XYZ file of C-alpha atoms in Angstrom:
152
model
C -2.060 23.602 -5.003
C -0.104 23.743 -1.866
C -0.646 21.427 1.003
C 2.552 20.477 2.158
C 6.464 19.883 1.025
C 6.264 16.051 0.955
C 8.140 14.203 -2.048
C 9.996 11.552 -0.558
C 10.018 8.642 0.027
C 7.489 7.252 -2.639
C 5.048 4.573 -1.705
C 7.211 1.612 -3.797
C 11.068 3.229 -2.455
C 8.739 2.287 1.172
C 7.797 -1.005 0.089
C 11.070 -2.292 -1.078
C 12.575 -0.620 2.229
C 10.821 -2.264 4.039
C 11.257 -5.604 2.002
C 14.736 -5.159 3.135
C 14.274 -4.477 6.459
C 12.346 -7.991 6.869
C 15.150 -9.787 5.386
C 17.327 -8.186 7.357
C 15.901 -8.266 10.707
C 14.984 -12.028 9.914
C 18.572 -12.843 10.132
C 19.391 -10.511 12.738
C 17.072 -11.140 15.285
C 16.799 -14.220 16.852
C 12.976 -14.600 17.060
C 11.435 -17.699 17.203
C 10.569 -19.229 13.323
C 6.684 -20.116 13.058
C 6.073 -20.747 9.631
C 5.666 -24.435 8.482
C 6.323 -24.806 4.818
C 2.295 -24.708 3.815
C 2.210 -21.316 5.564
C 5.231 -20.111 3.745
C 3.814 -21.405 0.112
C 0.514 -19.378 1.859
C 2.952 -16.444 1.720
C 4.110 -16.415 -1.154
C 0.786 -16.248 -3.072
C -0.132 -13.686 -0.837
C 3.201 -11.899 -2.160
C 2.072 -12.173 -5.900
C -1.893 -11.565 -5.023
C -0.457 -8.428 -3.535
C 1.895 -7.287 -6.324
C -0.806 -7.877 -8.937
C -3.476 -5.996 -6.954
C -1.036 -2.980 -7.088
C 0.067 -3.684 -10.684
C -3.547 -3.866 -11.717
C -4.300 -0.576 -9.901
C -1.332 1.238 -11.139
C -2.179 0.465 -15.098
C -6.104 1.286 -14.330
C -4.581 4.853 -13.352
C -1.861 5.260 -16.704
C -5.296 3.586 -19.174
C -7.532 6.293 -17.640
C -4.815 8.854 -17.630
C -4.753 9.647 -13.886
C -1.484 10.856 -12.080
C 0.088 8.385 -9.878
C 2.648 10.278 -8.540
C 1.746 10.168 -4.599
C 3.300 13.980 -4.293
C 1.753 15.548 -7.419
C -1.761 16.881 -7.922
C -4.308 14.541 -8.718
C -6.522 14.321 -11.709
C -9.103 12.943 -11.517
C -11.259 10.438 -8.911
C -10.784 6.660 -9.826
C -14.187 4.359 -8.976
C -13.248 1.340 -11.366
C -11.659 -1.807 -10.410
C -11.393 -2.587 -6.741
C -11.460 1.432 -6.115
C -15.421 0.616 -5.689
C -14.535 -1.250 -2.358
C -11.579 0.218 -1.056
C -10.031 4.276 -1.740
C -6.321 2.616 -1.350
C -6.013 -0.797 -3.251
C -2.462 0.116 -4.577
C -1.410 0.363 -0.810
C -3.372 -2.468 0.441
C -1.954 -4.724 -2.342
C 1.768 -3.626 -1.652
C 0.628 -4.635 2.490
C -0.609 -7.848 1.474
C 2.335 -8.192 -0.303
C 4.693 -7.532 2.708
C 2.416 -9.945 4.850
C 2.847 -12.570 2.253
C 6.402 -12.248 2.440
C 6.804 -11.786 5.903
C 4.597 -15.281 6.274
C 7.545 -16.631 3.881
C 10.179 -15.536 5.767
C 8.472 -17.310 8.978
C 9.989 -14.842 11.699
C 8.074 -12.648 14.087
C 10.945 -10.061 13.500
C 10.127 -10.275 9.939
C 6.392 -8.387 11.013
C 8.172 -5.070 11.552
C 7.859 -4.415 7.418
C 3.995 -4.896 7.409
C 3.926 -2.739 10.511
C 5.979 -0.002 9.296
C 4.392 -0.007 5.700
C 0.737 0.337 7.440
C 1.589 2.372 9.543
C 3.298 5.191 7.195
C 0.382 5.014 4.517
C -2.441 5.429 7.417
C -0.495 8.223 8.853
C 1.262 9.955 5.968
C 0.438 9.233 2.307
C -3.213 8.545 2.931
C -4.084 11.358 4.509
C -1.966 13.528 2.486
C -3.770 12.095 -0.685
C -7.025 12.873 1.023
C -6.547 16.278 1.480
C -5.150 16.706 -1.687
C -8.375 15.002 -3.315
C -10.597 16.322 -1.625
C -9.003 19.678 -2.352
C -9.379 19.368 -5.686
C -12.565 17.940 -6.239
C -14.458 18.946 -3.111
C -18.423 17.179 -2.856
C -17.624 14.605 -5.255
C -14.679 13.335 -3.314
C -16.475 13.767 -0.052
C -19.451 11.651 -1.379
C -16.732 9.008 -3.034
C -15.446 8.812 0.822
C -18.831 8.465 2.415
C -19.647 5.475 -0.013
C -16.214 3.330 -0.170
C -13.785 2.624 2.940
C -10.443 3.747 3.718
C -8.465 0.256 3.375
C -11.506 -2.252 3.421
């Protein structure tokens, strides 16, 4: 199958990229701080709710022996786990996790890693999975799509 030349960067390289960038931009930009020290506790359980949402998702794909490489061809259409309410959990478990964190950090600057994260999986992997899976397995995909939302 040949949809397009897209390998790099892979959905986790993005999320610890963009990790960084909240760390960094937290010291580097002097925006105000807004996060008390319940909201930052707050963020952090966000951070591992987030993490273990992906984690889950991730070993639900290697038990049933799907391909979770975002580049390669899929194999087959997951419905199990929270896949019956949402097509992306991996991706919405890495954003929560970057909104946890960038509630721990406390800085408005800090919202640029959520943003960026969001922003490349609605416009880039998403859609590239999409096509790919709908490629691939045509009506049933379609039908999967009709019944369970993009994010939530």
């Amino acid at each position: 199958m040949h949809l397009l030349p897209m390998r790099h960067p892979l959905p986790p390289l993005l999320f610890i990229a963009c990790v960084l960038l909240m760390i960094a931009l937290q010291q580097l930009v002097p925006l105000r701080d807004f996060a008390s020290l319940p909201l930052r506790i707050a963020g952090l359980a966000l951070v591992a709710v987030g993490i273990a949402i992906a984690q889950w998702h991730a070993r639900l794909f290697r038990r049933t022996g799907t391909q979770i490489r975002t580049f390669d061809e899929p194999t087959r259409i997951v419905t199990r786990g929270m896949f019956r309410f949402s097509r992306n959990p991996m991706y919405l478990g890495m954003l929560l996790a970057l909104c946890g964190a960038a509630l721990a950090l406390g800085a408005l600057a800090a919202l640029a890693g959520p943003l960026l994260f969001f922003i490349a999986a609605q416009a880039w992997y998403i859609p590239f999975e999409e096509a790919a899976l709908q490629h691939k397995f045509g009506a049933d995909y379609a039908d999967y799509r009709r019944r369970v939302r993009r994010w939530l």
